[in-house]
């Protein structure tokens, strides 16, 4: 059986209700979702869907009754603390691993909110994402991905919209501060629509679930789902699309070009800047190796691995930024393991694990070092303690 892949197509942004609506539209039974959410302190009938049309596309609109919009702006605000949300999740029908994942997601959100407002994680109140409907969106999405058998998630770049939004703190630019922080490292762009197209819940779910960003990956398409946003947006359908299919489990072989040059007369301070600029310009990997050159001079072998289409651009950059007068290149085949990011809950906070698989088997899992450094600094603990806790949490899932 192939690897089940889900791709988020975020051409009109992403929100929690859009994601869950799309997953329901793709085949998740509503009754099963209601059962999974049954212990989140809401009535079974408070979760419902309707069929709507957005710019000519039929989509599923997901609703949660129970909390009304805050006066003055459209966000729902439960103003719950992280501990209150974790207690709600502990009472859900998710598996133990599912509850840990949901709590890790909210821990990540709490860190973003605390950083934005300059307070501690324990003191922060999770405004929009502390509302019951957003808690349902997060818990429901964790359940849905498991119920649909999704093994890998990818996403397009996210259209965040433009303009400004009103919040309980005042007028904020789009994307909102917490949303922007959650989208660090994620490819985004602004379309012409003056609206908030990516909410904190949407940013949280996509950034935590997606292992890669870009075009739709090769797959045998099995299901398509459309989740509707709350309003019509001029110029495009306000929907999020999910594509679910199967890909071969055998790791694909891809062609890369290796560009090399020997340098013995350049200020070594320039190498760091050159590597940064090559990486920013599309290189997959850049490294240098000490070598011995003619007349027994110490030199440096600069090696660049890149997609074939980037060869000319990167070669021009090497000529412009370094002292070399010639490069050589060759095409090679490479095979990579399937990789994904998995967020685990540790006693110190959420940490992202980089997981590598071949034919579905986990062959390597390592904590994201930057996460470990950040969490260790916040708790005054050695980085190695956080790394060990993250590995234990991953193995105990």
Tab-separated table of C-alpha atoms in Angstrom:
chain	number	residue	atom	x	y	z
A	1	UNK	CA	0.000	0.000	0.000
A	2	UNK	CA	1.207	3.502	-0.830
A	3	UNK	CA	2.042	6.382	1.463
A	4	UNK	CA	-1.051	8.485	2.230
A	5	UNK	CA	-0.323	12.156	1.568
A	6	UNK	CA	-2.506	15.189	2.303
A	7	UNK	CA	-1.766	18.507	0.600
A	8	UNK	CA	-3.183	21.817	1.856
A	9	UNK	CA	-3.892	24.188	-1.049
A	10	UNK	CA	-3.977	27.562	0.724
A	11	UNK	CA	-4.620	29.885	-2.229
A	12	UNK	CA	-7.197	31.730	-0.120
A	13	UNK	CA	-5.493	31.379	3.242
A	14	UNK	CA	-6.230	28.970	6.069
A	15	UNK	CA	-8.409	28.952	9.165
A	16	UNK	CA	-9.283	26.211	11.615
A	17	UNK	CA	-12.882	25.874	10.475
A	18	UNK	CA	-11.784	25.820	6.818
A	19	UNK	CA	-9.318	23.001	7.497
A	20	UNK	CA	-11.830	20.893	9.396
A	21	UNK	CA	-14.537	21.655	6.831
A	22	UNK	CA	-12.226	20.474	4.040
A	23	UNK	CA	-11.398	17.258	5.913
A	24	UNK	CA	-15.104	16.574	6.405
A	25	UNK	CA	-15.728	17.361	2.750
A	26	UNK	CA	-12.996	14.864	1.834
A	27	UNK	CA	-14.816	12.041	3.565
A	28	UNK	CA	-14.425	12.260	7.339
A	29	UNK	CA	-17.824	11.209	8.799
A	30	UNK	CA	-19.382	13.997	10.868
A	31	UNK	CA	-20.817	11.503	13.375
A	32	UNK	CA	-17.345	10.087	14.008
A	33	UNK	CA	-16.026	13.588	14.620
A	34	UNK	CA	-18.890	14.334	17.000
A	35	UNK	CA	-18.071	11.197	18.962
A	36	UNK	CA	-14.392	12.140	19.167
A	37	UNK	CA	-15.311	15.630	20.388
A	38	UNK	CA	-18.045	14.399	22.705
A	39	UNK	CA	-16.258	15.210	25.949
A	40	UNK	CA	-15.200	18.773	25.122
A	41	UNK	CA	-18.072	20.229	27.143
A	42	UNK	CA	-20.309	20.818	24.121
A	43	UNK	CA	-23.554	19.222	23.008
A	44	UNK	CA	-23.362	16.739	20.153
A	45	UNK	CA	-25.664	18.901	18.021
A	46	UNK	CA	-23.499	21.974	18.598
A	47	UNK	CA	-21.142	20.706	15.889
A	48	UNK	CA	-22.711	20.871	12.448
A	49	UNK	CA	-22.026	21.588	8.788
A	50	UNK	CA	-23.792	23.213	5.881
A	51	UNK	CA	-23.260	23.213	2.143
A	52	UNK	CA	-22.319	26.660	0.837
A	53	UNK	CA	-20.998	28.150	-2.392
A	54	UNK	CA	-17.978	30.427	-2.547
A	55	UNK	CA	-17.404	32.051	-5.971
A	56	UNK	CA	-18.983	29.104	-7.721
A	57	UNK	CA	-17.289	26.338	-5.701
A	58	UNK	CA	-19.431	24.114	-3.489
A	59	UNK	CA	-17.784	23.627	-0.090
A	60	UNK	CA	-18.443	22.446	3.465
A	61	UNK	CA	-18.820	25.142	6.135
A	62	UNK	CA	-18.046	23.823	9.607
A	63	UNK	CA	-19.823	25.376	12.597
A	64	UNK	CA	-19.582	25.185	16.374
A	65	UNK	CA	-22.373	26.669	18.466
A	66	UNK	CA	-21.685	27.944	21.940
A	67	UNK	CA	-19.603	31.115	21.747
A	68	UNK	CA	-20.593	34.351	20.069
A	69	UNK	CA	-18.300	36.898	18.416
A	70	UNK	CA	-16.831	39.534	20.693
A	71	UNK	CA	-18.437	42.949	20.334
A	72	UNK	CA	-16.477	45.170	17.993
A	73	UNK	CA	-14.683	42.496	15.991
A	74	UNK	CA	-15.247	39.118	14.472
A	75	UNK	CA	-12.957	36.931	16.579
A	76	UNK	CA	-14.326	34.603	19.243
A	77	UNK	CA	-12.699	34.970	22.645
A	78	UNK	CA	-12.841	32.376	25.394
A	79	UNK	CA	-9.819	33.884	27.172
A	80	UNK	CA	-8.777	30.484	28.507
A	81	UNK	CA	-5.341	29.749	29.918
A	82	UNK	CA	-3.150	26.959	28.620
A	83	UNK	CA	-3.883	24.842	31.706
A	84	UNK	CA	-7.633	25.159	31.149
A	85	UNK	CA	-7.273	24.120	27.516
A	86	UNK	CA	-5.091	21.148	28.455
A	87	UNK	CA	-7.740	19.958	30.909
A	88	UNK	CA	-10.345	20.110	28.137
A	89	UNK	CA	-8.088	18.102	25.833
A	90	UNK	CA	-7.384	15.521	28.533
A	91	UNK	CA	-11.120	14.892	28.653
A	92	UNK	CA	-11.410	14.332	24.910
A	93	UNK	CA	-11.768	10.977	23.177
A	94	UNK	CA	-8.436	11.347	21.398
A	95	UNK	CA	-5.802	8.664	21.772
A	96	UNK	CA	-2.988	9.321	24.230
A	97	UNK	CA	-0.726	10.300	21.326
A	98	UNK	CA	-3.469	12.517	19.915
A	99	UNK	CA	-3.961	14.310	23.236
A	100	UNK	CA	-0.213	14.875	23.532
A	101	UNK	CA	-0.093	16.280	20.007
A	102	UNK	CA	-3.056	18.600	20.607
A	103	UNK	CA	-1.535	19.876	23.852
A	104	UNK	CA	1.805	20.398	22.133
A	105	UNK	CA	0.051	22.488	19.482
A	106	UNK	CA	-1.503	24.754	22.099
A	107	UNK	CA	1.830	24.940	23.908
A	108	UNK	CA	3.335	26.243	20.684
A	109	UNK	CA	0.568	28.802	20.379
A	110	UNK	CA	1.046	29.908	23.998
A	111	UNK	CA	4.737	30.491	23.323
A	112	UNK	CA	3.877	32.658	20.321
A	113	UNK	CA	1.285	34.688	22.252
A	114	UNK	CA	3.632	35.104	25.227
A	115	UNK	CA	6.449	36.328	22.986
A	116	UNK	CA	4.162	38.828	21.234
A	117	UNK	CA	2.746	40.269	24.464
A	118	UNK	CA	5.927	40.062	26.552
A	119	UNK	CA	4.523	37.801	29.242
A	120	UNK	CA	5.016	34.260	30.517
A	121	UNK	CA	3.384	31.160	29.086
A	122	UNK	CA	1.549	30.558	32.370
A	123	UNK	CA	0.096	34.075	32.377
A	124	UNK	CA	-0.954	34.318	28.753
A	125	UNK	CA	-4.623	34.002	27.833
A	126	UNK	CA	-5.183	32.447	24.435
A	127	UNK	CA	-7.681	34.802	22.886
A	128	UNK	CA	-9.034	33.663	19.524
A	129	UNK	CA	-7.552	30.191	19.848
A	130	UNK	CA	-8.795	29.927	23.423
A	131	UNK	CA	-12.378	30.009	22.186
A	132	UNK	CA	-14.284	26.749	22.165
A	133	UNK	CA	-14.698	26.696	18.384
A	134	UNK	CA	-10.949	26.955	17.844
A	135	UNK	CA	-10.269	24.253	20.444
A	136	UNK	CA	-12.673	22.060	18.491
A	137	UNK	CA	-10.832	22.940	15.260
A	138	UNK	CA	-7.470	21.877	16.685
A	139	UNK	CA	-8.645	18.726	18.463
A	140	UNK	CA	-10.851	17.821	15.500
A	141	UNK	CA	-8.018	18.219	13.005
A	142	UNK	CA	-5.687	16.026	15.075
A	143	UNK	CA	-8.405	13.372	15.161
A	144	UNK	CA	-9.254	13.751	11.458
A	145	UNK	CA	-5.700	13.315	10.193
A	146	UNK	CA	-5.411	10.112	12.181
A	147	UNK	CA	-8.862	8.849	11.154
A	148	UNK	CA	-8.123	9.470	7.467
A	149	UNK	CA	-4.837	7.583	7.751
A	150	UNK	CA	-2.710	10.560	6.709
A	151	UNK	CA	1.009	9.784	6.986
A	152	UNK	CA	2.526	12.898	5.438
A	153	UNK	CA	1.259	16.468	5.097
A	154	UNK	CA	2.471	19.085	2.630
A	155	UNK	CA	1.220	22.577	1.864
A	156	UNK	CA	1.340	25.303	-0.724
A	157	UNK	CA	2.595	28.752	0.213
A	158	UNK	CA	-0.040	30.572	2.280
A	159	UNK	CA	-1.890	33.640	1.024
A	160	UNK	CA	-2.091	35.743	4.200
A	161	UNK	CA	-4.164	38.581	2.721
A	162	UNK	CA	-3.418	42.238	3.422
A	163	UNK	CA	-4.696	45.307	5.241
A	164	UNK	CA	-5.451	45.439	8.952
A	165	UNK	CA	-7.754	43.819	11.505
A	166	UNK	CA	-9.373	44.907	14.754
A	167	UNK	CA	-8.522	42.967	17.910
A	168	UNK	CA	-9.091	43.414	21.625
A	169	UNK	CA	-5.679	45.136	21.781
A	170	UNK	CA	-6.274	47.529	18.879
A	171	UNK	CA	-5.703	47.649	15.130
A	172	UNK	CA	-3.104	45.160	13.883
A	173	UNK	CA	-1.595	44.645	10.431
A	174	UNK	CA	-2.242	41.425	8.511
A	175	UNK	CA	-0.952	38.873	9.350
A	176	UNK	CA	-1.621	39.449	13.050
A	177	UNK	CA	1.455	39.325	15.331
A	178	UNK	CA	0.824	35.831	16.745
A	179	UNK	CA	-0.020	34.538	13.271
A	180	UNK	CA	3.191	35.986	11.849
A	181	UNK	CA	5.243	34.375	14.596
A	182	UNK	CA	3.624	30.986	13.999
A	183	UNK	CA	4.413	31.309	10.287
A	184	UNK	CA	8.138	31.859	10.832
A	185	UNK	CA	9.951	29.721	8.277
A	186	UNK	CA	6.773	29.119	6.249
A	187	UNK	CA	6.460	30.488	2.682
A	188	UNK	CA	3.765	33.181	2.573
A	189	UNK	CA	2.598	35.913	0.218
A	190	UNK	CA	0.056	38.744	0.194
A	191	UNK	CA	-2.707	38.787	-2.374
A	192	UNK	CA	-4.753	41.832	-3.356
A	193	UNK	CA	-7.600	41.057	-0.950
A	194	UNK	CA	-7.715	43.400	2.042
A	195	UNK	CA	-8.676	40.765	4.587
A	196	UNK	CA	-7.153	38.443	7.167
A	197	UNK	CA	-6.930	35.173	5.241
A	198	UNK	CA	-4.765	33.205	7.695
A	199	UNK	CA	-5.933	33.050	11.306
A	200	UNK	CA	-3.800	31.986	14.285
A	201	UNK	CA	-5.564	28.609	14.303
A	202	UNK	CA	-4.895	28.091	10.608
A	203	UNK	CA	-1.259	29.138	10.968
A	204	UNK	CA	-0.827	26.814	13.936
A	205	UNK	CA	-2.261	23.763	12.188
A	206	UNK	CA	-0.573	24.188	8.810
A	207	UNK	CA	2.860	25.088	10.191
A	208	UNK	CA	2.825	22.212	12.697
A	209	UNK	CA	1.498	19.548	10.336
A	210	UNK	CA	3.229	20.315	7.030
A	211	UNK	CA	6.543	18.550	6.445
A	212	UNK	CA	7.231	20.420	3.198
A	213	UNK	CA	5.941	23.374	1.172
A	214	UNK	CA	5.587	23.836	-2.554
A	215	UNK	CA	3.591	22.413	-5.476
A	216	UNK	CA	1.268	19.460	-5.028
A	217	UNK	CA	3.484	16.361	-4.666
A	218	UNK	CA	3.188	13.432	-7.075
A	219	UNK	CA	0.380	11.141	-5.916
A	220	UNK	CA	-2.554	9.060	-7.098
A	221	UNK	CA	-5.369	11.383	-6.100
A	222	UNK	CA	-8.077	9.670	-4.031
A	223	UNK	CA	-10.055	12.448	-2.352
A	224	UNK	CA	-10.626	16.181	-2.703
A	225	UNK	CA	-12.265	18.386	-0.090
A	226	UNK	CA	-13.201	22.073	0.082
A	227	UNK	CA	-13.636	23.903	3.385
A	228	UNK	CA	-15.421	27.250	3.272
A	229	UNK	CA	-14.439	30.436	5.035
A	230	UNK	CA	-16.984	32.566	6.867
A	231	UNK	CA	-17.418	35.208	4.180
A	232	UNK	CA	-17.109	35.832	0.473
A	233	UNK	CA	-13.848	37.425	-0.673
A	234	UNK	CA	-13.784	39.486	-3.846
A	235	UNK	CA	-11.838	37.974	-6.684
A	236	UNK	CA	-11.438	34.374	-5.529
A	237	UNK	CA	-13.324	31.547	-3.791
A	238	UNK	CA	-12.786	31.798	-0.036
A	239	UNK	CA	-12.093	28.089	0.407
A	240	UNK	CA	-9.237	25.855	1.461
A	241	UNK	CA	-8.702	22.725	-0.613
A	242	UNK	CA	-7.240	19.442	0.594
A	243	UNK	CA	-5.944	16.815	-1.811
A	244	UNK	CA	-5.485	13.310	-0.411
A	245	UNK	CA	-3.773	10.550	-2.337
A	246	UNK	CA	-1.192	7.808	-2.358
A	247	UNK	CA	2.465	7.969	-3.351
A	248	UNK	CA	4.963	5.173	-3.796
A	249	UNK	CA	6.741	4.412	-0.555
A	250	UNK	CA	10.041	3.950	-2.340
A	251	UNK	CA	12.002	7.165	-2.034
A	252	UNK	CA	12.152	8.931	-5.420
A	253	UNK	CA	15.510	9.449	-7.082
A	254	UNK	CA	16.105	13.029	-8.179
A	255	UNK	CA	18.737	14.695	-10.325
A	256	UNK	CA	20.935	17.383	-8.791
A	257	UNK	CA	23.901	19.336	-10.081
A	258	UNK	CA	27.122	19.592	-8.070
A	259	UNK	CA	29.079	22.814	-8.685
A	260	UNK	CA	32.672	22.942	-7.415
A	261	UNK	CA	35.593	25.319	-7.456
A	262	UNK	CA	39.034	25.468	-5.789
A	263	UNK	CA	39.977	28.757	-4.119
A	264	UNK	CA	43.322	29.711	-2.537
A	265	UNK	CA	43.397	33.506	-2.674
A	266	UNK	CA	40.188	34.746	-1.023
A	267	UNK	CA	39.704	36.428	2.348
A	268	UNK	CA	38.231	33.639	4.532
A	269	UNK	CA	35.696	36.091	5.980
A	270	UNK	CA	33.918	36.071	2.613
A	271	UNK	CA	33.154	32.336	2.713
A	272	UNK	CA	30.423	32.692	5.337
A	273	UNK	CA	28.664	35.445	3.404
A	274	UNK	CA	29.010	33.506	0.136
A	275	UNK	CA	27.435	30.397	1.649
A	276	UNK	CA	24.515	32.463	2.982
A	277	UNK	CA	23.889	34.050	-0.419
A	278	UNK	CA	24.126	30.736	-2.267
A	279	UNK	CA	21.600	29.194	0.125
A	280	UNK	CA	19.249	32.151	-0.272
A	281	UNK	CA	19.539	31.795	-4.066
A	282	UNK	CA	18.323	28.198	-4.167
A	283	UNK	CA	21.260	25.932	-3.284
A	284	UNK	CA	20.182	22.734	-1.539
A	285	UNK	CA	23.474	22.430	0.336
A	286	UNK	CA	26.763	24.331	0.419
A	287	UNK	CA	29.972	23.249	2.148
A	288	UNK	CA	33.718	23.709	1.917
A	289	UNK	CA	36.629	21.308	2.399
A	290	UNK	CA	40.297	22.128	3.155
A	291	UNK	CA	42.541	20.967	0.287
A	292	UNK	CA	46.156	21.220	-0.820
A	293	UNK	CA	46.674	23.090	-4.082
A	294	UNK	CA	49.593	23.710	-6.430
A	295	UNK	CA	52.850	24.946	-4.925
A	296	UNK	CA	51.671	23.233	-1.702
A	297	UNK	CA	49.324	26.095	-0.900
A	298	UNK	CA	46.404	25.470	1.465
A	299	UNK	CA	43.127	26.044	-0.322
A	300	UNK	CA	39.392	25.511	-0.074
A	301	UNK	CA	37.124	23.327	-2.182
A	302	UNK	CA	33.705	25.002	-2.388
A	303	UNK	CA	30.919	22.508	-3.189
A	304	UNK	CA	27.332	23.433	-4.047
A	305	UNK	CA	24.464	20.966	-4.477
A	306	UNK	CA	21.503	22.449	-6.329
A	307	UNK	CA	18.569	21.715	-8.642
A	308	UNK	CA	19.726	21.637	-12.289
A	309	UNK	CA	17.637	24.702	-13.125
A	310	UNK	CA	19.582	26.752	-10.541
A	311	UNK	CA	23.030	26.005	-12.012
A	312	UNK	CA	23.425	29.149	-14.113
A	313	UNK	CA	22.132	31.444	-11.363
A	314	UNK	CA	24.439	29.976	-8.714
A	315	UNK	CA	27.459	29.859	-11.023
A	316	UNK	CA	27.013	33.565	-11.782
A	317	UNK	CA	26.823	34.272	-8.056
A	318	UNK	CA	30.078	32.370	-7.398
A	319	UNK	CA	31.894	34.332	-10.117
A	320	UNK	CA	30.544	37.639	-8.817
A	321	UNK	CA	31.119	37.090	-5.089
A	322	UNK	CA	34.367	35.051	-4.998
A	323	UNK	CA	37.866	35.268	-6.481
A	324	UNK	CA	37.603	32.088	-8.552
A	325	UNK	CA	38.085	32.195	-12.323
A	326	UNK	CA	36.475	28.845	-13.131
A	327	UNK	CA	33.995	26.245	-11.886
A	328	UNK	CA	33.214	22.634	-12.779
A	329	UNK	CA	29.912	20.867	-12.449
A	330	UNK	CA	28.387	17.459	-12.895
A	331	UNK	CA	24.901	15.980	-12.617
A	332	UNK	CA	24.277	13.277	-10.019
A	333	UNK	CA	21.373	11.217	-8.741
A	334	UNK	CA	20.378	11.376	-5.107
A	335	UNK	CA	17.819	9.577	-2.979
A	336	UNK	CA	16.413	11.078	0.205
A	337	UNK	CA	14.396	9.592	3.024
A	338	UNK	CA	10.837	10.803	3.548
A	339	UNK	CA	10.973	13.546	6.140
A	340	UNK	CA	8.370	15.160	8.348
A	341	UNK	CA	8.187	17.408	11.386
A	342	UNK	CA	6.435	15.994	14.456
A	343	UNK	CA	5.734	18.168	17.503
A	344	UNK	CA	6.069	16.342	20.841
A	345	UNK	CA	5.144	17.522	24.320
A	346	UNK	CA	8.018	17.503	26.826
A	347	UNK	CA	8.047	18.594	30.496
A	348	UNK	CA	9.771	21.768	29.299
A	349	UNK	CA	7.405	22.593	26.433
A	350	UNK	CA	6.726	21.536	22.830
A	351	UNK	CA	9.708	20.492	20.694
A	352	UNK	CA	9.747	19.641	16.999
A	353	UNK	CA	11.248	16.282	16.033
A	354	UNK	CA	12.706	15.768	12.551
A	355	UNK	CA	11.602	12.276	11.542
A	356	UNK	CA	13.015	10.348	8.569
A	357	UNK	CA	11.319	7.259	7.109
A	358	UNK	CA	11.943	4.709	4.376
A	359	UNK	CA	9.032	2.574	3.228
A	360	UNK	CA	7.102	3.804	6.251
A	361	UNK	CA	9.740	2.671	8.768
A	362	UNK	CA	11.221	5.318	11.060
A	363	UNK	CA	14.986	5.230	10.560
A	364	UNK	CA	15.964	8.441	12.294
A	365	UNK	CA	14.397	10.987	14.612
A	366	UNK	CA	16.208	13.965	16.070
A	367	UNK	CA	15.050	17.055	17.979
A	368	UNK	CA	15.126	20.390	16.172
A	369	UNK	CA	18.160	22.051	17.743
A	370	UNK	CA	16.787	25.608	17.637
A	371	UNK	CA	13.655	24.441	19.486
A	372	UNK	CA	15.811	22.767	22.137
A	373	UNK	CA	17.955	25.879	22.599
A	374	UNK	CA	14.883	28.087	22.966
A	375	UNK	CA	13.117	25.776	25.420
A	376	UNK	CA	16.301	25.175	27.429
A	377	UNK	CA	16.901	28.919	27.755
A	378	UNK	CA	13.311	29.505	28.890
A	379	UNK	CA	13.684	26.937	31.695
A	380	UNK	CA	17.336	27.424	32.582
A	381	UNK	CA	18.192	23.822	31.712
A	382	UNK	CA	20.999	22.285	29.651
A	383	UNK	CA	20.146	21.747	26.001
A	384	UNK	CA	21.028	18.055	26.315
A	385	UNK	CA	18.251	17.601	28.918
A	386	UNK	CA	15.659	19.014	26.526
A	387	UNK	CA	17.000	16.875	23.679
A	388	UNK	CA	16.748	13.720	25.796
A	389	UNK	CA	13.214	14.612	26.920
A	390	UNK	CA	12.126	15.164	23.314
A	391	UNK	CA	13.498	11.793	22.211
A	392	UNK	CA	11.743	10.063	25.135
A	393	UNK	CA	8.463	11.797	24.296
A	394	UNK	CA	8.743	10.701	20.671
A	395	UNK	CA	9.514	7.077	21.560
A	396	UNK	CA	6.665	6.975	24.107
A	397	UNK	CA	4.012	8.211	21.666
